[in-house]
Coordinates of N, CA and C in Angstrom, one line a residue:
M505 N -4.9 40.0 42.3 CA -4.1 38.8 41.9 C -4.1 38.7 40.4
I506 N -2.9 38.4 39.8 CA -2.9 38.2 38.4 C -3.3 36.8 38.0
K507 N -4.3 36.7 37.1 CA -4.8 35.4 36.7 C -4.6 35.1 35.2
A508 N -4.3 36.2 34.5 CA -4.2 36.0 33.0 C -3.1 36.9 32.5
V509 N -2.4 36.4 31.4 CA -1.4 37.1 30.8 C -1.7 37.1 29.3
F510 N -1.8 38.2 28.7 CA -2.1 38.3 27.2 C -0.9 38.9 26.5
F511 N -0.8 38.5 25.2 CA 0.3 39.0 24.4 C -0.2 39.6 23.1
D512 N 0.5 40.6 22.6 CA 0.4 41.0 21.2 C 1.2 39.9 20.4
F513 N 1.1 40.0 19.0 CA 1.7 39.0 18.2 C 3.0 39.5 17.5
V514 N 2.8 40.3 16.4 CA 3.9 40.7 15.6 C 4.8 41.8 16.4
G515 N 6.0 41.5 16.5 CA 6.9 42.4 17.3 C 7.0 42.1 18.7
T516 N 6.1 41.2 19.2 CA 6.1 40.8 20.6 C 6.5 39.4 20.8
L517 N 5.8 38.5 20.1 CA 6.1 37.1 20.1 C 6.9 36.8 18.8
L518 N 6.3 37.4 17.7 CA 6.9 37.2 16.4 C 8.0 38.2 16.1
S519 N 9.2 37.7 15.7 CA 10.4 38.6 15.6 C 10.1 39.6 14.5
K520 N 10.3 40.9 14.8 CA 10.1 42.0 13.8 C 11.2 41.9 12.7
E521 N 12.4 41.5 13.1 CA 13.5 41.3 12.1 C 13.1 40.3 11.0
Y522 N 12.6 39.2 11.5 CA 12.1 38.1 10.5 C 10.9 38.5 9.8
E523 N 10.1 39.4 10.4 CA 8.9 39.9 9.7 C 9.3 40.8 8.5
D524 N 10.4 41.6 8.7 CA 10.9 42.3 7.6 C 11.4 41.4 6.4
T525 N 12.1 40.4 6.8 CA 12.6 39.4 5.8 C 11.5 38.8 5.1
T526 N 10.4 38.4 5.8 CA 9.2 37.8 5.2 C 8.6 38.8 4.2
H527 N 8.4 40.0 4.5 CA 7.8 41.0 3.6 C 8.7 41.2 2.4
Q528 N 10.0 41.2 2.6 CA 10.9 41.4 1.4 C 10.7 40.2 0.4
N529 N 10.5 39.0 1.0 CA 10.3 37.8 0.1 C 9.0 37.8 -0.5
I530 N 8.0 38.4 0.2 CA 6.7 38.6 -0.5 C 6.8 39.4 -1.7
I531 N 7.5 40.5 -1.6 CA 7.7 41.4 -2.7 C 8.4 40.7 -3.8
R532 N 9.5 40.0 -3.5 CA 10.3 39.3 -4.5 C 9.4 38.3 -5.3
E533 N 8.6 37.6 -4.6 CA 7.7 36.6 -5.2 C 6.6 37.2 -6.1
V534 N 6.1 38.3 -5.6 CA 5.0 39.0 -6.3 C 5.6 39.5 -7.7
L535 N 6.8 40.1 -7.6 CA 7.5 40.6 -8.8 C 7.9 39.5 -9.7
R536 N 8.3 38.4 -9.2 CA 8.7 37.2 -10.0 C 7.4 36.7 -10.7
D537 N 6.3 36.6 -10.0 CA 5.1 36.1 -10.5 C 4.6 37.0 -11.7
A538 N 4.9 38.3 -11.5 CA 4.5 39.3 -12.6 C 5.5 39.5 -13.7
K539 N 6.6 38.7 -13.5 CA 7.7 38.8 -14.5 C 8.3 40.2 -14.6
A540 N 8.3 40.9 -13.5 CA 8.8 42.3 -13.4 C 10.2 42.4 -13.0
E541 N 11.1 41.8 -13.9 CA 12.5 41.7 -13.5 C 13.2 43.0 -13.4
N542 N 12.7 44.0 -14.0 CA 13.4 45.3 -13.9 C 13.0 46.2 -12.7
V543 N 12.1 45.7 -11.9 CA 11.7 46.5 -10.7 C 12.5 46.1 -9.5
D544 N 13.0 47.0 -8.8 CA 13.9 46.8 -7.6 C 13.0 46.3 -6.4
P545 N 13.1 45.1 -6.0 CA 12.2 44.6 -4.9 C 12.5 45.3 -3.6
M546 N 13.7 45.8 -3.3 CA 13.9 46.5 -2.0 C 13.3 47.8 -2.0
K547 N 13.3 48.5 -3.2 CA 12.7 49.8 -3.3 C 11.2 49.7 -3.1
V548 N 10.6 48.7 -3.7 CA 9.1 48.4 -3.5 C 8.8 48.1 -2.1
W549 N 9.7 47.2 -1.5 CA 9.5 46.8 -0.1 C 9.5 48.0 0.8
E550 N 10.4 49.0 0.7 CA 10.5 50.1 1.5 C 9.3 51.0 1.4
E551 N 8.7 51.1 0.2 CA 7.5 51.9 0.0 C 6.3 51.2 0.6
Y552 N 6.3 49.8 0.4 CA 5.2 49.0 1.0 C 5.2 49.2 2.5
E553 N 6.3 49.1 3.1 CA 6.4 49.2 4.6 C 5.9 50.6 5.0
A554 N 6.4 51.6 4.3 CA 6.0 53.0 4.7 C 4.5 53.3 4.6
I555 N 3.9 52.8 3.5 CA 2.5 53.0 3.2 C 1.6 52.2 4.2
T556 N 2.0 50.9 4.3 CA 1.1 50.1 5.2 C 1.2 50.6 6.7
S557 N 2.4 51.0 7.1 CA 2.6 51.6 8.5 C 1.7 52.8 8.7
E558 N 1.6 53.6 7.7 CA 0.8 54.8 7.8 C -0.7 54.5 7.7
R559 N -1.1 53.5 6.9 CA -2.5 53.1 6.9 C -2.9 52.5 8.2
F560 N -2.0 51.7 8.8 CA -2.4 51.1 10.1 C -2.5 52.2 11.2
R561 N -1.6 53.2 11.1 CA -1.7 54.3 12.1 C -3.0 55.0 11.9
Q562 N -3.5 55.2 10.7 CA -4.8 55.9 10.5 C -5.9 55.1 11.0
F563 N -5.8 53.7 11.0 CA -6.9 52.9 11.5 C -6.8 52.6 13.0
A564 N -5.8 53.1 13.7 CA -5.7 52.8 15.1 C -6.9 53.2 15.9
G565 N -7.5 52.3 16.6 CA -8.7 52.6 17.4 C -10.0 52.7 16.6
K566 N -9.9 52.5 15.3 CA -11.1 52.7 14.4 C -11.8 51.4 14.1
P567 N -13.0 51.4 13.6 CA -13.7 50.2 13.2 C -12.8 49.3 12.3
Y568 N -13.0 48.0 12.4 CA -12.1 47.0 11.7 C -12.4 47.1 10.2
K569 N -11.3 47.0 9.4 CA -11.4 46.8 8.0 C -10.4 45.7 7.7
P570 N -10.7 44.6 6.9 CA -9.8 43.5 6.8 C -8.4 43.9 6.4
I571 N -7.5 43.4 7.1 CA -6.1 43.6 6.8 C -5.7 43.1 5.4
K572 N -6.3 42.0 5.1 CA -6.1 41.5 3.7 C -6.4 42.5 2.7
L573 N -7.5 43.2 2.9 CA -8.0 44.2 1.9 C -7.0 45.4 1.9
L574 N -6.6 45.8 3.1 CA -5.7 47.0 3.3 C -4.4 46.7 2.5
E575 N -3.8 45.5 2.7 CA -2.6 45.2 2.1 C -2.7 45.0 0.6
E576 N -3.8 44.4 0.2 CA -4.0 44.3 -1.3 C -4.1 45.7 -1.9
E577 N -4.8 46.6 -1.3 CA -4.9 47.9 -1.8 C -3.5 48.6 -2.0
V578 N -2.7 48.4 -1.0 CA -1.3 49.0 -1.0 C -0.5 48.4 -2.2
M579 N -0.6 47.1 -2.3 CA 0.2 46.4 -3.4 C -0.4 46.8 -4.7
Q580 N -1.7 47.0 -4.8 CA -2.2 47.4 -6.1 C -1.7 48.8 -6.5
E581 N -1.6 49.7 -5.5 CA -1.1 51.1 -5.8 C 0.3 51.0 -6.3
L582 N 1.1 50.1 -5.6 CA 2.5 50.0 -6.0 C 2.7 49.3 -7.4
A583 N 1.8 48.4 -7.7 CA 1.8 47.7 -9.0 C 1.5 48.7 -10.1
E584 N 0.6 49.6 -9.9 CA 0.2 50.6 -10.9 C 1.4 51.6 -11.0
K585 N 2.0 52.0 -9.9 CA 3.1 52.9 -9.9 C 4.3 52.4 -10.7
Y586 N 4.6 51.1 -10.5 CA 5.8 50.5 -11.1 C 5.5 49.7 -12.4
G587 N 4.3 49.7 -12.8 CA 3.9 49.1 -14.1 C 3.9 47.6 -14.2
F588 N 3.5 46.9 -13.1 CA 3.4 45.5 -13.2 C 2.0 45.1 -12.8
E589 N 1.6 43.9 -13.1 CA 0.2 43.4 -12.8 C 0.3 42.6 -11.5
L590 N -0.5 43.0 -10.5 CA -0.6 42.3 -9.3 C -1.2 40.9 -9.4
S591 N -0.4 39.9 -8.9 CA -0.9 38.5 -9.1 C -2.1 38.3 -8.3
P592 N -3.1 37.5 -8.8 CA -4.3 37.1 -8.1 C -3.9 36.2 -6.9
R593 N -2.6 35.7 -6.9 CA -2.1 34.8 -5.9 C -1.5 35.6 -4.8
F594 N -1.7 36.9 -4.7 CA -1.0 37.8 -3.7 C -1.1 37.2 -2.3
W595 N -2.4 37.0 -1.9 CA -2.6 36.6 -0.5 C -2.0 35.2 -0.3
E596 N -2.1 34.3 -1.3 CA -1.5 33.0 -1.2 C 0.0 33.1 -0.9
I597 N 0.6 34.0 -1.7 CA 2.1 34.2 -1.6 C 2.4 34.8 -0.2
H598 N 1.5 35.7 0.2 CA 1.7 36.4 1.5 C 1.7 35.4 2.7
L599 N 0.8 34.5 2.7 CA 0.7 33.5 3.7 C 1.8 32.5 3.6
K600 N 2.2 32.1 2.4 CA 3.3 31.1 2.2 C 4.6 31.6 2.7
M601 N 4.9 32.9 2.4 CA 6.1 33.5 2.9 C 6.2 33.7 4.4
H602 N 5.0 34.0 5.0 CA 5.0 34.1 6.5 C 5.2 32.7 7.1
Q603 N 4.6 31.7 6.5 CA 4.9 30.3 7.0 C 6.3 29.9 6.8
Q604 N 6.9 30.3 5.8 CA 8.3 29.9 5.5 C 9.4 30.7 6.3
Y605 N 9.1 32.0 6.4 CA 10.2 32.8 7.0 C 9.9 33.4 8.4
G606 N 8.6 33.3 8.9 CA 8.3 33.8 10.2 C 9.0 33.1 11.3
R607 N 9.5 33.8 12.3 CA 10.2 33.2 13.4 C 9.8 33.9 14.7
L608 N 9.6 33.1 15.7 CA 9.4 33.7 17.0 C 10.6 34.1 17.7
Y609 N 10.5 35.1 18.7 CA 11.7 35.4 19.5 C 12.1 34.1 20.2
D610 N 13.4 34.0 20.5 CA 14.0 32.8 21.0 C 13.3 32.3 22.3
E611 N 12.9 33.3 23.1 CA 12.4 32.9 24.5 C 10.8 32.8 24.5
A612 N 10.2 33.0 23.3 CA 8.7 33.1 23.3 C 8.1 31.8 23.8
I613 N 8.4 30.7 23.2 CA 7.7 29.4 23.5 C 8.0 29.1 25.0
E614 N 9.2 29.2 25.5 CA 9.5 29.0 26.9 C 8.7 29.8 27.8
T615 N 8.5 31.1 27.5 CA 7.7 32.0 28.3 C 6.2 31.5 28.3
L616 N 5.7 31.2 27.1 CA 4.3 30.8 27.1 C 4.0 29.5 27.8
K617 N 4.9 28.6 27.7 CA 4.7 27.3 28.3 C 4.9 27.4 29.8
T618 N 5.8 28.2 30.3 CA 6.0 28.4 31.7 C 4.8 29.0 32.4
L619 N 4.2 30.1 31.7 CA 3.0 30.8 32.2 C 1.9 29.8 32.3
K620 N 1.7 28.9 31.3 CA 0.6 28.0 31.3 C 0.8 26.9 32.5
E621 N 2.1 26.5 32.6 CA 2.4 25.5 33.7 C 2.1 26.1 35.1
Q622 N 2.3 27.4 35.2 CA 2.0 28.1 36.5 C 0.6 28.4 36.7
G623 N -0.3 28.1 35.7 CA -1.7 28.2 35.9 C -2.4 29.5 35.4
Y624 N -1.6 30.3 34.7 CA -2.2 31.5 34.2 C -3.0 31.2 32.9
H625 N -4.0 32.0 32.7 CA -4.7 32.0 31.4 C -3.8 32.7 30.4
V626 N -3.4 32.1 29.3 CA -2.5 32.7 28.4 C -3.3 33.0 27.1
G627 N -3.3 34.3 26.8 CA -4.1 34.8 25.7 C -3.4 35.6 24.7
L628 N -4.0 35.8 23.5 CA -3.4 36.6 22.4 C -4.4 37.7 22.1
I629 N -4.0 38.9 22.0 CA -4.8 40.0 21.6 C -4.1 40.8 20.5
T630 N -4.6 40.7 19.3 CA -3.8 41.3 18.2 C -4.7 41.8 17.0
D631 N -4.1 42.8 16.4 CA -4.8 43.4 15.2 C -4.5 42.4 14.0
S632 N -5.5 41.6 13.7 CA -5.3 40.6 12.6 C -6.7 40.1 12.1
D633 N -6.6 39.6 10.9 CA -7.8 38.8 10.4 C -7.7 37.4 11.0
S634 N -8.9 36.9 11.5 CA -8.9 35.7 12.3 C -8.4 34.5 11.6
E635 N -8.8 34.2 10.4 CA -8.4 33.0 9.7 C -6.9 33.0 9.3
Y636 N -6.4 34.2 8.9 CA -5.0 34.4 8.6 C -4.2 34.1 9.8
L637 N -4.6 34.7 11.0 CA -3.8 34.5 12.2 C -3.8 33.0 12.6
K638 N -4.9 32.4 12.5 CA -4.9 30.9 12.9 C -3.9 30.1 12.0
A639 N -3.9 30.4 10.7 CA -3.0 29.7 9.8 C -1.6 30.0 10.2
H640 N -1.3 31.2 10.5 CA 0.1 31.6 10.9 C 0.5 30.9 12.2
L641 N -0.4 30.9 13.2 CA -0.1 30.2 14.5 C 0.1 28.7 14.3
E642 N -0.7 28.1 13.5 CA -0.5 26.7 13.2 C 0.8 26.4 12.5
A643 N 1.2 27.3 11.6 CA 2.5 27.1 10.9 C 3.7 27.2 11.9
L644 N 3.5 28.1 12.9 CA 4.6 28.2 13.9 C 4.5 27.2 15.0
G645 N 3.4 26.4 15.0 CA 3.3 25.4 16.0 C 2.9 25.8 17.4
I646 N 2.3 27.0 17.5 CA 2.0 27.5 18.8 C 0.5 27.8 19.1
L647 N -0.4 27.4 18.1 CA -1.8 27.6 18.3 C -2.3 27.1 19.6
E648 N -1.9 25.9 20.0 CA -2.4 25.2 21.1 C -1.9 25.8 22.5
L649 N -0.9 26.7 22.4 CA -0.4 27.3 23.6 C -1.3 28.4 24.2
F650 N -2.3 28.8 23.4 CA -3.2 29.9 23.9 C -4.5 29.4 24.4
D651 N -4.9 29.9 25.5 CA -6.2 29.6 26.0 C -7.3 30.4 25.3
S652 N -7.0 31.5 24.8 CA -7.9 32.4 24.1 C -7.1 33.2 23.1
I653 N -7.8 33.5 22.0 CA -7.3 34.4 20.9 C -8.3 35.4 20.5
T654 N -8.0 36.7 20.6 CA -8.9 37.8 20.3 C -8.3 38.6 19.2
T655 N -9.0 38.8 18.1 CA -8.5 39.6 17.0 C -9.4 40.9 16.8
S656 N -8.8 41.8 16.1 CA -9.5 43.0 15.7 C -10.7 42.7 14.9
E657 N -10.6 41.7 14.0 CA -11.8 41.3 13.2 C -12.9 40.8 14.1
E658 N -12.6 40.1 15.1 CA -13.7 39.6 16.0 C -14.3 40.7 16.9
A659 N -13.4 41.6 17.3 CA -13.9 42.7 18.2 C -14.6 43.8 17.4
G660 N -14.2 43.9 16.1 CA -14.8 45.0 15.3 C -14.1 46.3 15.3
F661 N -12.9 46.3 16.1 CA -12.1 47.5 16.2 C -10.7 47.2 16.3
Y662 N -9.8 48.1 15.8 CA -8.4 48.0 16.0 C -8.0 48.6 17.3
K663 N -6.9 48.0 17.9 CA -6.3 48.6 19.1 C -5.9 50.1 18.8
P664 N -5.9 51.0 19.7 CA -6.2 50.7 21.2 C -7.6 50.8 21.6
H665 N -8.6 50.7 20.7 CA -10.0 50.7 21.1 C -10.2 49.7 22.3
P666 N -10.9 50.1 23.3 CA -11.1 49.2 24.5 C -11.8 47.9 24.2
R667 N -12.6 47.9 23.2 CA -13.5 46.7 23.0 C -12.7 45.4 22.8
I668 N -11.5 45.5 22.1 CA -10.7 44.3 21.8 C -10.2 43.7 23.1
F669 N -9.8 44.6 24.0 CA -9.3 44.2 25.3 C -10.4 43.7 26.2
E670 N -11.6 44.4 26.2 CA -12.7 43.9 27.0 C -13.2 42.5 26.6
L671 N -13.2 42.3 25.3 CA -13.6 40.9 24.8 C -12.6 39.9 25.3
A672 N -11.4 40.2 25.2 CA -10.4 39.2 25.7 C -10.6 38.9 27.2
L673 N -10.8 39.9 28.0 CA -11.1 39.7 29.4 C -12.3 38.9 29.7
E674 N -13.3 39.1 28.9 CA -14.6 38.3 29.0 C -14.3 36.9 28.7
K675 N -13.5 36.6 27.7 CA -13.2 35.2 27.4 C -12.5 34.5 28.5
A676 N -11.6 35.2 29.1 CA -10.8 34.7 30.2 C -11.5 34.7 31.6
N677 N -12.6 35.4 31.6 CA -13.4 35.6 32.8 C -12.6 36.2 33.9
V678 N -11.9 37.2 33.6 CA -11.1 38.0 34.6 C -11.4 39.5 34.5
K679 N -11.1 40.2 35.6 CA -11.2 41.6 35.5 C -9.9 42.2 35.0
G680 N -9.9 43.5 34.6 CA -8.7 44.1 34.0 C -7.6 44.1 35.0
E681 N -7.8 44.4 36.3 CA -6.7 44.4 37.2 C -6.1 43.0 37.5
E682 N -6.8 42.0 37.0 CA -6.3 40.6 37.2 C -5.5 40.1 36.0
A683 N -5.2 41.1 35.1 CA -4.6 40.7 33.8 C -3.4 41.6 33.5
I684 N -2.4 41.0 32.7 CA -1.3 41.6 32.2 C -1.4 41.6 30.7
Y685 N -1.0 42.7 30.0 CA -0.9 42.7 28.6 C 0.5 43.1 28.2
V686 N 1.1 42.3 27.3 CA 2.5 42.5 26.8 C 2.4 42.9 25.3
G687 N 3.0 44.0 25.0 CA 3.1 44.4 23.6 C 4.3 45.2 23.3
D688 N 4.5 45.6 22.0 CA 5.7 46.3 21.6 C 5.4 47.7 21.1
N689 N 4.1 48.1 21.2 CA 3.7 49.5 20.7 C 3.1 50.2 21.9
P690 N 3.8 51.2 22.4 CA 3.3 52.0 23.6 C 2.0 52.6 23.4
L691 N 1.7 53.2 22.3 CA 0.5 53.9 22.1 C -0.7 53.0 21.8
K692 N -0.5 51.9 21.2 CA -1.6 51.0 20.9 C -1.8 49.9 22.0
D693 N -0.6 49.4 22.5 CA -0.7 48.3 23.4 C -0.8 48.7 24.9
C694 N 0.1 49.6 25.3 CA 0.0 50.1 26.7 C -1.2 51.0 26.9
V695 N -1.4 51.9 26.1 CA -2.6 52.8 26.2 C -3.9 52.0 26.2
G696 N -4.0 51.1 25.3 CA -5.2 50.3 25.2 C -5.4 49.4 26.4
A697 N -4.4 48.8 26.9 CA -4.5 47.9 28.1 C -4.9 48.7 29.3
R698 N -4.3 49.8 29.5 CA -4.5 50.6 30.7 C -5.9 51.2 30.7
Q699 N -6.6 51.4 29.6 CA -7.9 51.9 29.5 C -8.9 50.9 30.2
V700 N -8.5 49.6 30.3 CA -9.4 48.6 30.9 C -8.8 48.1 32.2
D701 N -7.8 48.8 32.7 CA -7.2 48.5 34.0 C -6.2 47.3 34.0
M702 N -5.8 46.9 32.8 CA -4.8 45.8 32.7 C -3.4 46.4 33.0
I703 N -2.6 45.6 33.5 CA -1.2 46.0 33.8 C -0.5 45.9 32.4
S704 N 0.2 47.0 32.0 CA 0.8 47.1 30.7 C 2.3 46.9 30.8
I705 N 2.8 46.0 29.9 CA 4.2 45.7 29.8 C 4.7 45.9 28.4
L706 N 5.7 46.8 28.2 CA 6.2 47.1 26.9 C 7.5 46.2 26.7
L707 N 7.5 45.5 25.5 CA 8.7 44.8 25.1 C 9.5 45.7 24.2
D708 N 10.6 46.2 24.6 CA 11.5 47.1 23.9 C 12.9 46.5 23.8
K709 N 13.1 45.5 22.9 CA 14.3 44.8 22.9 C 15.6 45.6 22.7
K710 N 15.5 46.7 21.9 CA 16.6 47.5 21.6 C 16.7 48.8 22.4
G711 N 15.6 49.0 23.2 CA 15.6 50.3 24.0 C 15.5 51.5 23.1
N712 N 14.8 51.4 22.0 CA 14.7 52.6 21.1 C 13.3 53.3 21.2
K713 N 12.5 52.9 22.2 CA 11.2 53.6 22.4 C 11.1 54.3 23.7
K714 N 12.3 54.8 24.2 CA 12.4 55.4 25.6 C 11.5 56.6 25.7
E715 N 11.3 57.4 24.7 CA 10.5 58.6 24.8 C 9.0 58.2 25.1
L716 N 8.6 57.0 24.9 CA 7.2 56.6 25.2 C 7.1 55.6 26.3
W717 N 8.2 55.3 27.0 CA 8.1 54.4 28.1 C 7.1 54.8 29.2
G718 N 6.9 56.1 29.3 CA 6.0 56.6 30.3 C 4.5 56.1 30.1
E719 N 4.2 55.6 28.9 CA 2.9 55.1 28.7 C 2.6 53.7 29.3
C720 N 3.7 53.1 29.7 CA 3.6 51.7 30.1 C 4.1 51.6 31.6
E721 N 3.6 50.6 32.3 CA 3.9 50.4 33.7 C 5.2 49.6 33.9
F722 N 5.5 48.8 32.9 CA 6.8 48.0 33.0 C 7.4 48.0 31.6
V723 N 8.7 48.0 31.5 CA 9.4 47.9 30.2 C 10.4 46.7 30.4
I724 N 10.4 45.8 29.4 CA 11.3 44.7 29.4 C 12.0 44.5 28.1
S725 N 13.1 43.8 28.1 CA 13.8 43.5 26.9 C 13.8 42.0 26.5
D726 N 13.3 41.2 27.4 CA 13.2 39.7 27.3 C 11.9 39.3 27.8
L727 N 11.2 38.4 27.0 CA 9.9 38.0 27.4 C 9.8 37.2 28.7
R728 N 10.9 36.6 29.1 CA 11.0 35.8 30.3 C 10.8 36.7 31.5
E729 N 11.0 38.0 31.4 CA 10.8 39.0 32.5 C 9.4 39.1 32.9
V730 N 8.5 38.7 32.0 CA 7.0 38.7 32.2 C 6.7 37.8 33.4
I731 N 7.4 36.6 33.4 CA 7.1 35.6 34.4 C 7.5 36.2 35.8
V732 N 8.6 36.8 35.9 CA 9.1 37.4 37.1 C 8.1 38.5 37.6
I733 N 7.7 39.4 36.7 CA 6.7 40.5 37.0 C 5.4 39.9 37.6
A734 N 4.9 38.9 36.9 CA 3.7 38.2 37.4 C 3.8 37.7 38.8
E735 N 4.9 37.0 39.0 CA 5.2 36.4 40.3 C 5.3 37.5 41.4
E736 N 6.0 38.6 41.1 CA 6.1 39.7 42.0 C 4.8 40.4 42.3
L737 N 4.0 40.6 41.3 CA 2.7 41.2 41.5 C 1.7 40.3 42.3
N738 N 2.0 39.0 42.3 CA 1.2 38.1 43.1 C 1.9 37.8 44.5
G739 N 2.9 38.6 44.8 CA 3.6 38.4 46.1 C 4.4 37.1 46.3
Q740 N 4.8 36.6 45.2 CA 5.6 35.3 45.3 C 7.1 35.5 45.3

């Protein structure tokens, strides 16, 4: 019987499209702060996304290193390349832009509230620094919708390492087979969840991850489908 439903954050609850907009505005503010008017913010943003994506791929399943530190290192590299001084306010800007431009998928709050009303433990399992994540959730007004929050900082490892999933299960006091995990990354989310016997659901809104659908037990394009799957698994 399914007793708990866990979610990833960025790209699963938090809109990936708005996350791109957020990061573009981070770059614009950083360049404005540095008075680097001659540097193309979109070009810097494209490199920032490419480098950070590669760094996070390298850290998949590895011991935790603060995301704040990883992103500051990338921005410092780009500052040196493009000849501007990185603002000491970088992380302040980073958080402010996320609070200003971050948006949830339209059906996210409805899905979380419905699952809670139906008696499921609703949790968050995500690669993030704990304090930063809390501030972000508070800004979005959804912190109170989660019964538990488990981060890579707390677990000491990045997904798909099993420890982050095990810790979340311990908090919810459920077994792996009694839990669902919803994420947007087949190799980190589905593979990680299945290692501890959780039911894996891939959110693929645009259907552009078909080559990796086999890593997941269910594939959805709308978060509300999670409610239906949970009901079906419980024979309702």
